Amino acid sequence: MGYPWLLLCFLCLAPHLPEVTAWKASCKNPYYGKCYGIPHNCPPGCPRLCEVDCRICKPYCPCDRPGAVCQDPRFIGGDGVLFYFHGKKDRNFCLVSDSNIHVNGHFIGKRSKKGRDFTWVQAIGILFGSHRLYLGAKEVGKWDDSSDNLLIQLNGNYISIAARAGETWWSPEVGLRIRRTSDSNVVVIEARELFNIAARVVPITEEDSRVHGYDIAHDNCFAHLELNFKFNLFSAKVNGVLGQTYSHGYRSRVKMAAAMPIMGGAKKFASSHIFATDCSVSNFGSKAAEVDGGKPLSIVCNGGGTSGQGIVCKR
């Protein structure tokens, strides 16, 4: 008698149960002919955003790979260890600093009822050589998957790329290539012999807000970046929230048994601007001692709110 009643209850409730539809992803590298273009359902851990490892022809969650910066900032270090770094809202923090590259992250967020800030990485500022690359999420009220909310600048100039998967912007002088891997909100940025960064703009959904207690209002979905960094070469002095985890002999200081292993040290990673190199662990430009009086290069910027518009910088 129990089984029919259980079945009837399930059928009655089914229309009201939340539905999570798995999106599909495919290998986009034609070199892997047997895998190229074959659609795969995204894994349960990331049903709406995944990528395919062409070598083994299986989908995976980008946020679970070394070099990932996602969510409330959840990092996967170069050593493969997961940790959180909350920082503070409306502040900038040094994510990576080495002699030839410096990456700052601009954090947005809101105060939680528990007293700390809920934070997300809204933008990154990358210094390499004499160049400044800005990548950020625009401020968005109501999220629309079809709208492109990426903002990209190189040396203060906006970069426009047609909203179509496969479209590419390329600067041979700078050695920089930016390629869309989706019609909107997803790009891969490559700098010759330096880095490869996959970046996605994502919102805080109503479900995210409910589950985590973010209490997000309907007029701001806190659009932010999810990032995957790959670096070609580091010196022994590499530092930063993420960069330190690539240092030879690095041992993680987070409590691995904790439900949320948190990386501290916000003060030493703090930067005055998204393009500043004044965090205490900075060593950007350290090879250019003869040129810059032995001090790390610094860039002073004015303007630019959380959307990053109107940035004016000079050395």
mmCIF file of C-alpha atoms in Angstrom:
data_model
loop_
_atom_site.group_PDB
_atom_site.id
_atom_site.type_symbol
_atom_site.label_atom_id
_atom_site.label_comp_id
_atom_site.label_asym_id
_atom_site.label_seq_id
_atom_site.Cartn_x
_atom_site.Cartn_y
_atom_site.Cartn_z
ATOM 1 C CA MET A 1 0.000 0.000 0.000
ATOM 2 C CA GLY A 2 2.924 2.341 0.770
ATOM 3 C CA TYR A 3 4.514 2.298 -2.670
ATOM 4 C CA PRO A 4 1.515 3.650 -4.688
ATOM 5 C CA TRP A 5 1.101 6.491 -2.210
ATOM 6 C CA LEU A 6 4.816 7.375 -2.438
ATOM 7 C CA LEU A 7 4.629 7.332 -6.235
ATOM 8 C CA LEU A 8 1.510 9.526 -6.202
ATOM 9 C CA CYS A 9 3.198 12.033 -3.852
ATOM 10 C CA PHE A 10 6.274 12.187 -6.076
ATOM 11 C CA LEU A 11 4.192 12.811 -9.201
ATOM 12 C CA CYS A 12 2.353 15.613 -7.417
ATOM 13 C CA LEU A 13 5.552 17.260 -6.236
ATOM 14 C CA ALA A 14 7.621 16.734 -9.376
ATOM 15 C CA PRO A 15 6.487 19.917 -11.170
ATOM 16 C CA HIS A 16 7.636 21.946 -8.138
ATOM 17 C CA LEU A 17 11.069 20.362 -7.688
ATOM 18 C CA PRO A 18 14.052 22.479 -8.786
ATOM 19 C CA GLU A 19 15.403 21.357 -12.136
ATOM 20 C CA VAL A 20 19.120 21.552 -12.907
ATOM 21 C CA THR A 21 19.748 20.953 -16.589
ATOM 22 C CA ALA A 22 23.230 19.784 -17.503
ATOM 23 C CA TRP A 23 24.758 21.923 -20.221
ATOM 24 C CA LYS A 24 27.069 20.438 -22.797
ATOM 25 C CA ALA A 25 30.691 21.107 -23.655
ATOM 26 C CA SER A 26 33.011 19.790 -26.331
ATOM 27 C CA CYS A 27 36.681 19.649 -27.221
ATOM 28 C CA LYS A 28 37.537 22.709 -29.318
ATOM 29 C CA ASN A 29 41.017 21.635 -30.434
ATOM 30 C CA PRO A 30 40.920 19.966 -33.884
ATOM 31 C CA TYR A 31 44.301 18.360 -33.161
ATOM 32 C CA TYR A 32 42.386 15.796 -31.080
ATOM 33 C CA GLY A 33 40.368 14.463 -33.983
ATOM 34 C CA LYS A 34 38.645 11.590 -32.147
ATOM 35 C CA CYS A 35 37.355 13.971 -29.458
ATOM 36 C CA TYR A 36 36.962 17.220 -31.382
ATOM 37 C CA GLY A 37 33.398 18.555 -31.429
ATOM 38 C CA ILE A 38 31.841 15.644 -29.524
ATOM 39 C CA PRO A 39 29.317 17.003 -26.940
ATOM 40 C CA HIS A 40 29.569 15.917 -23.305
ATOM 41 C CA ASN A 41 27.166 16.562 -20.437
ATOM 42 C CA CYS A 42 28.709 18.734 -17.723
ATOM 43 C CA PRO A 43 29.459 16.941 -14.417
ATOM 44 C CA PRO A 44 27.044 17.295 -11.453
ATOM 45 C CA GLY A 45 29.542 19.542 -9.651
ATOM 46 C CA CYS A 46 29.289 22.204 -12.380
ATOM 47 C CA PRO A 47 26.151 21.409 -14.397
ATOM 48 C CA ARG A 48 26.091 24.791 -16.175
ATOM 49 C CA LEU A 49 29.777 25.409 -16.785
ATOM 50 C CA CYS A 50 32.412 22.853 -17.702
ATOM 51 C CA GLU A 51 35.192 22.176 -20.181
ATOM 52 C CA VAL A 52 36.502 19.063 -21.908
ATOM 53 C CA ASP A 53 39.997 17.662 -21.473
ATOM 54 C CA CYS A 54 40.740 16.786 -25.094
ATOM 55 C CA ARG A 55 43.530 14.379 -24.165
ATOM 56 C CA ILE A 56 41.258 12.016 -22.261
ATOM 57 C CA CYS A 57 38.013 13.268 -23.851
ATOM 58 C CA LYS A 58 36.183 13.843 -20.573
ATOM 59 C CA PRO A 59 34.413 16.915 -19.132
ATOM 60 C CA TYR A 60 35.693 18.584 -15.964
ATOM 61 C CA CYS A 61 34.916 21.518 -13.665
ATOM 62 C CA PRO A 62 37.413 24.373 -14.306
ATOM 63 C CA CYS A 63 37.074 25.582 -10.709
ATOM 64 C CA ASP A 64 38.590 22.306 -9.484
ATOM 65 C CA ARG A 65 41.873 22.657 -11.384
ATOM 66 C CA PRO A 66 45.127 24.199 -10.036
ATOM 67 C CA GLY A 67 45.237 27.917 -10.738
ATOM 68 C CA ALA A 68 41.469 28.392 -10.297
ATOM 69 C CA VAL A 69 39.925 31.435 -8.606
ATOM 70 C CA CYS A 70 36.157 31.073 -8.276
ATOM 71 C CA GLN A 71 33.120 31.744 -6.109
ATOM 72 C CA ASP A 72 33.570 33.395 -2.658
ATOM 73 C CA PRO A 73 37.009 33.510 -3.556
ATOM 74 C CA ARG A 74 37.857 29.844 -3.604
ATOM 75 C CA PHE A 75 41.399 29.163 -4.815
ATOM 76 C CA ILE A 76 43.103 26.007 -6.011
ATOM 77 C CA GLY A 77 46.822 26.654 -5.556
ATOM 78 C CA GLY A 78 49.633 25.565 -7.816
ATOM 79 C CA ASP A 79 50.223 22.826 -5.251
ATOM 80 C CA GLY A 80 46.664 21.563 -5.763
ATOM 81 C CA VAL A 81 45.509 22.625 -2.273
ATOM 82 C CA LEU A 82 42.102 24.297 -1.924
ATOM 83 C CA PHE A 83 41.760 27.423 0.219
ATOM 84 C CA TYR A 84 39.627 30.559 0.590
ATOM 85 C CA PHE A 85 40.836 34.143 0.714
ATOM 86 C CA HIS A 86 38.063 36.613 1.525
ATOM 87 C CA GLY A 87 39.990 39.903 1.623
ATOM 88 C CA LYS A 88 37.592 42.867 1.846
ATOM 89 C CA LYS A 89 34.995 44.332 -0.463
ATOM 90 C CA ASP A 90 35.968 47.313 -2.640
ATOM 91 C CA ARG A 91 39.658 46.591 -2.088
ATOM 92 C CA ASN A 92 42.488 45.289 -4.279
ATOM 93 C CA PHE A 93 44.786 42.399 -3.473
ATOM 94 C CA CYS A 94 47.936 41.052 -5.061
ATOM 95 C CA LEU A 95 47.169 37.622 -6.518
ATOM 96 C CA VAL A 96 50.504 37.032 -8.261
ATOM 97 C CA SER A 97 53.767 38.967 -8.204
ATOM 98 C CA ASP A 98 56.997 37.996 -9.921
ATOM 99 C CA SER A 99 59.755 39.890 -11.689
ATOM 100 C CA ASN A 100 57.989 39.898 -15.070
ATOM 101 C CA ILE A 101 54.282 39.693 -14.169
ATOM 102 C CA HIS A 102 52.010 41.170 -11.530
ATOM 103 C CA VAL A 103 48.291 40.398 -11.127
ATOM 104 C CA ASN A 104 45.939 42.252 -8.792
ATOM 105 C CA GLY A 105 42.329 41.354 -8.126
ATOM 106 C CA HIS A 106 39.570 43.868 -7.347
ATOM 107 C CA PHE A 107 37.120 42.444 -4.808
ATOM 108 C CA ILE A 108 33.448 43.377 -4.581
ATOM 109 C CA GLY A 109 30.929 42.141 -2.051
ATOM 110 C CA LYS A 110 28.665 42.939 0.845
ATOM 111 C CA ARG A 111 28.713 42.663 4.614
ATOM 112 C CA SER A 112 27.305 39.418 5.966
ATOM 113 C CA LYS A 113 25.218 39.017 9.094
ATOM 114 C CA LYS A 114 28.172 37.146 10.638
ATOM 115 C CA GLY A 115 30.372 40.248 10.468
ATOM 116 C CA ARG A 116 32.704 39.415 7.575
ATOM 117 C CA ASP A 117 32.450 40.429 3.946
ATOM 118 C CA PHE A 118 31.074 38.125 1.292
ATOM 119 C CA THR A 119 33.468 38.832 -1.570
ATOM 120 C CA TRP A 120 34.033 37.989 -5.215
ATOM 121 C CA VAL A 121 36.736 38.946 -7.727
ATOM 122 C CA GLN A 122 35.133 41.493 -10.049
ATOM 123 C CA ALA A 123 38.231 42.366 -12.091
ATOM 124 C CA ILE A 124 41.938 41.703 -12.503
ATOM 125 C CA GLY A 125 44.721 44.073 -13.525
ATOM 126 C CA ILE A 126 47.752 42.445 -15.151
ATOM 127 C CA LEU A 127 51.132 44.116 -15.540
ATOM 128 C CA PHE A 128 53.618 42.492 -17.912
ATOM 129 C CA GLY A 129 56.524 44.249 -19.570
ATOM 130 C CA SER A 130 55.371 47.831 -20.082
ATOM 131 C CA HIS A 131 51.757 46.791 -20.635
ATOM 132 C CA ARG A 132 48.601 47.000 -18.514
ATOM 133 C CA LEU A 133 45.743 44.601 -19.183
ATOM 134 C CA TYR A 134 42.375 45.046 -17.485
ATOM 135 C CA LEU A 135 39.727 42.319 -17.464
ATOM 136 C CA GLY A 136 36.524 42.832 -15.533
ATOM 137 C CA ALA A 137 32.840 42.114 -15.182
ATOM 138 C CA LYS A 138 30.431 44.973 -15.768
ATOM 139 C CA GLU A 139 27.954 45.869 -13.036
ATOM 140 C CA VAL A 140 24.743 44.008 -13.845
ATOM 141 C CA GLY A 141 21.255 44.290 -12.391
ATOM 142 C CA LYS A 142 19.314 41.329 -13.793
ATOM 143 C CA TRP A 143 21.429 38.641 -15.447
ATOM 144 C CA ASP A 144 20.894 37.673 -19.088
ATOM 145 C CA ASP A 145 23.025 34.847 -20.498
ATOM 146 C CA SER A 146 22.889 36.335 -23.991
ATOM 147 C CA SER A 147 24.381 39.701 -22.945
ATOM 148 C CA ASP A 148 28.144 40.087 -22.937
ATOM 149 C CA ASN A 149 29.319 41.596 -19.659
ATOM 150 C CA LEU A 150 33.090 41.451 -20.155
ATOM 151 C CA LEU A 151 35.150 44.628 -20.168
ATOM 152 C CA ILE A 152 38.703 44.417 -21.562
ATOM 153 C CA GLN A 153 41.312 47.171 -21.835
ATOM 154 C CA LEU A 154 44.926 47.132 -22.951
ATOM 155 C CA ASN A 155 47.015 50.148 -21.927
ATOM 156 C CA GLY A 156 43.827 52.139 -21.346
ATOM 157 C CA ASN A 157 42.264 51.298 -24.734
ATOM 158 C CA TYR A 158 39.107 49.243 -24.956
ATOM 159 C CA ILE A 159 39.283 45.954 -26.843
ATOM 160 C CA SER A 160 36.183 44.972 -28.790
ATOM 161 C CA ILE A 161 35.689 41.395 -29.981
ATOM 162 C CA ALA A 162 32.616 40.286 -31.937
ATOM 163 C CA ALA A 163 30.224 38.313 -29.728
ATOM 164 C CA ARG A 164 30.724 34.994 -31.468
ATOM 165 C CA ALA A 165 32.559 31.874 -30.323
ATOM 166 C CA GLY A 166 35.920 31.548 -32.058
ATOM 167 C CA GLU A 167 36.401 35.292 -32.678
ATOM 168 C CA THR A 168 39.977 36.345 -31.902
ATOM 169 C CA TRP A 169 41.788 39.609 -31.210
ATOM 170 C CA TRP A 170 45.556 39.502 -31.731
ATOM 171 C CA SER A 171 48.378 41.978 -31.187
ATOM 172 C CA PRO A 172 51.720 40.679 -32.541
ATOM 173 C CA GLU A 173 53.545 43.720 -31.127
ATOM 174 C CA VAL A 174 52.395 42.957 -27.585
ATOM 175 C CA GLY A 175 52.326 39.189 -28.075
ATOM 176 C CA LEU A 176 48.761 39.031 -26.767
ATOM 177 C CA ARG A 177 45.884 36.946 -28.089
ATOM 178 C CA ILE A 178 42.289 37.040 -26.799
ATOM 179 C CA ARG A 179 39.819 34.444 -28.047
ATOM 180 C CA ARG A 180 36.142 33.964 -27.315
ATOM 181 C CA THR A 181 35.255 30.386 -26.482
ATOM 182 C CA SER A 182 31.551 31.230 -26.175
ATOM 183 C CA ASP A 183 29.301 33.839 -27.769
ATOM 184 C CA SER A 184 29.392 35.879 -24.572
ATOM 185 C CA ASN A 185 31.156 36.202 -21.218
ATOM 186 C CA VAL A 186 33.948 33.664 -21.774
ATOM 187 C CA VAL A 187 37.440 34.342 -23.158
ATOM 188 C CA VAL A 188 40.921 32.839 -23.142
ATOM 189 C CA ILE A 189 43.823 35.280 -22.930
ATOM 190 C CA GLU A 190 47.341 34.244 -23.925
ATOM 191 C CA ALA A 191 50.513 36.288 -23.548
ATOM 192 C CA ARG A 192 53.502 34.856 -25.356
ATOM 193 C CA GLU A 193 55.772 32.863 -23.004
ATOM 194 C CA LEU A 194 54.019 34.282 -19.914
ATOM 195 C CA PHE A 195 50.481 33.146 -19.154
ATOM 196 C CA ASN A 196 47.203 31.642 -20.290
ATOM 197 C CA ILE A 197 44.043 32.806 -18.521
ATOM 198 C CA ALA A 198 40.539 31.445 -19.032
ATOM 199 C CA ALA A 199 37.983 33.937 -17.703
ATOM 200 C CA ARG A 200 34.219 33.766 -17.348
ATOM 201 C CA VAL A 201 31.714 36.340 -16.088
ATOM 202 C CA VAL A 202 29.071 34.723 -13.890
ATOM 203 C CA PRO A 203 26.312 36.089 -11.618
ATOM 204 C CA ILE A 204 25.211 35.263 -8.101
ATOM 205 C CA THR A 205 21.998 33.385 -8.764
ATOM 206 C CA GLU A 206 18.936 33.362 -6.536
ATOM 207 C CA GLU A 207 19.776 29.770 -5.631
ATOM 208 C CA ASP A 208 23.353 30.758 -4.680
ATOM 209 C CA SER A 209 21.970 33.565 -2.534
ATOM 210 C CA ARG A 210 19.482 31.282 -0.810
ATOM 211 C CA VAL A 211 21.931 28.460 -0.110
ATOM 212 C CA HIS A 212 24.786 30.654 1.143
ATOM 213 C CA GLY A 213 22.748 33.416 2.779
ATOM 214 C CA TYR A 214 24.130 36.175 0.545
ATOM 215 C CA ASP A 215 20.820 38.074 0.657
ATOM 216 C CA ILE A 216 21.399 39.492 -2.840
ATOM 217 C CA ALA A 217 18.967 42.196 -3.968
ATOM 218 C CA HIS A 218 17.213 41.969 -7.328
ATOM 219 C CA ASP A 219 18.909 45.109 -8.709
ATOM 220 C CA ASN A 220 22.479 43.761 -8.498
ATOM 221 C CA CYS A 221 23.493 40.168 -9.217
ATOM 222 C CA PHE A 222 27.162 40.869 -8.288
ATOM 223 C CA ALA A 223 28.542 39.703 -11.629
ATOM 224 C CA HIS A 224 32.126 38.546 -11.100
ATOM 225 C CA LEU A 225 34.954 36.573 -12.665
ATOM 226 C CA GLU A 226 35.787 32.916 -12.476
ATOM 227 C CA LEU A 227 39.399 32.423 -13.520
ATOM 228 C CA ASN A 228 41.835 29.697 -14.457
ATOM 229 C CA PHE A 229 45.487 30.716 -14.534
ATOM 230 C CA LYS A 230 48.323 28.872 -16.250
ATOM 231 C CA PHE A 231 51.809 30.359 -16.004
ATOM 232 C CA ASN A 232 54.817 29.441 -18.104
ATOM 233 C CA LEU A 233 57.670 30.286 -15.758
ATOM 234 C CA PHE A 234 58.185 31.713 -12.276
ATOM 235 C CA SER A 235 61.246 32.778 -10.327
ATOM 236 C CA ALA A 236 61.991 31.532 -6.810
ATOM 237 C CA LYS A 237 60.582 34.815 -5.416
ATOM 238 C CA VAL A 238 57.059 34.521 -6.830
ATOM 239 C CA ASN A 239 54.460 35.647 -4.294
ATOM 240 C CA GLY A 240 50.869 36.783 -3.915
ATOM 241 C CA VAL A 241 47.721 35.069 -2.654
ATOM 242 C CA LEU A 242 47.882 32.541 -5.487
ATOM 243 C CA GLY A 243 51.461 33.054 -6.672
ATOM 244 C CA GLN A 244 53.061 31.872 -3.419
ATOM 245 C CA THR A 245 51.584 28.403 -3.973
ATOM 246 C CA TYR A 246 53.820 28.007 -7.045
ATOM 247 C CA SER A 247 56.992 28.746 -5.103
ATOM 248 C CA HIS A 248 59.459 25.876 -4.725
ATOM 249 C CA GLY A 249 59.192 24.348 -1.274
ATOM 250 C CA TYR A 250 55.933 26.135 -0.424
ATOM 251 C CA ARG A 251 53.925 24.523 2.357
ATOM 252 C CA SER A 252 50.298 25.536 2.784
ATOM 253 C CA ARG A 253 49.455 27.200 6.116
ATOM 254 C CA VAL A 254 45.702 26.658 5.929
ATOM 255 C CA LYS A 255 43.963 24.209 8.246
ATOM 256 C CA MET A 256 43.147 21.371 5.908
ATOM 257 C CA ALA A 257 40.673 19.790 8.330
ATOM 258 C CA ALA A 258 38.533 22.958 8.416
ATOM 259 C CA ALA A 259 35.260 23.018 6.505
ATOM 260 C CA MET A 260 36.456 26.280 4.912
ATOM 261 C CA PRO A 261 40.296 26.433 4.961
ATOM 262 C CA ILE A 262 41.036 30.171 4.980
ATOM 263 C CA MET A 263 44.245 31.880 3.896
ATOM 264 C CA GLY A 264 44.993 34.932 6.011
ATOM 265 C CA GLY A 265 47.486 37.736 5.487
ATOM 266 C CA ALA A 266 45.170 40.258 3.851
ATOM 267 C CA LYS A 267 47.361 43.192 4.936
ATOM 268 C CA LYS A 268 50.499 41.995 3.187
ATOM 269 C CA PHE A 269 48.611 41.309 -0.045
ATOM 270 C CA ALA A 270 46.685 44.617 -0.082
ATOM 271 C CA SER A 271 47.319 46.973 -3.035
ATOM 272 C CA SER A 272 46.234 50.589 -3.364
ATOM 273 C CA HIS A 273 44.816 50.144 -6.882
ATOM 274 C CA ILE A 274 44.165 47.433 -9.403
ATOM 275 C CA PHE A 275 47.355 48.440 -11.247
ATOM 276 C CA ALA A 276 49.519 49.237 -8.222
ATOM 277 C CA THR A 277 52.544 47.131 -7.257
ATOM 278 C CA ASP A 278 52.783 48.426 -3.701
ATOM 279 C CA CYS A 279 51.711 45.292 -1.812
ATOM 280 C CA SER A 280 54.421 44.267 0.656
ATOM 281 C CA VAL A 281 55.150 41.012 -1.210
ATOM 282 C CA SER A 282 55.598 42.649 -4.620
ATOM 283 C CA ASN A 283 58.746 41.994 -6.626
ATOM 284 C CA PHE A 284 57.515 43.061 -10.072
ATOM 285 C CA GLY A 285 60.302 44.730 -12.028
ATOM 286 C CA SER A 286 62.985 43.488 -9.644
ATOM 287 C CA LYS A 287 65.239 42.621 -12.602
ATOM 288 C CA ALA A 288 65.120 46.271 -13.735
ATOM 289 C CA ALA A 289 67.059 47.677 -10.762
ATOM 290 C CA GLU A 290 69.340 49.753 -12.978
ATOM 291 C CA VAL A 291 66.362 51.318 -14.726
ATOM 292 C CA ASP A 292 64.151 52.050 -11.741
ATOM 293 C CA GLY A 293 66.583 52.751 -8.939
ATOM 294 C CA GLY A 294 66.257 49.285 -7.462
ATOM 295 C CA LYS A 295 62.561 49.730 -6.635
ATOM 296 C CA PRO A 296 59.665 47.755 -8.082
ATOM 297 C CA LEU A 297 57.844 49.540 -10.885
ATOM 298 C CA SER A 298 54.706 51.313 -9.750
ATOM 299 C CA ILE A 299 51.777 52.711 -11.664
ATOM 300 C CA VAL A 300 49.488 55.442 -10.363
ATOM 301 C CA CYS A 301 45.916 55.354 -11.607
ATOM 302 C CA ASN A 302 42.971 57.698 -11.287
ATOM 303 C CA GLY A 303 39.316 57.132 -12.023
ATOM 304 C CA GLY A 304 37.529 53.873 -12.644
ATOM 305 C CA GLY A 305 34.835 52.609 -10.333
ATOM 306 C CA THR A 306 33.889 49.002 -9.808
ATOM 307 C CA SER A 307 33.102 48.720 -13.513
ATOM 308 C CA GLY A 308 36.688 49.724 -14.334
ATOM 309 C CA GLN A 309 35.680 52.440 -16.770
ATOM 310 C CA GLY A 310 37.677 55.616 -17.160
ATOM 311 C CA ILE A 311 40.999 54.255 -15.864
ATOM 312 C CA VAL A 312 43.903 56.626 -16.503
ATOM 313 C CA CYS A 313 47.355 55.396 -15.543
ATOM 314 C CA LYS A 314 50.909 56.662 -15.677
ATOM 315 C CA ARG A 315 54.284 55.715 -14.261
#
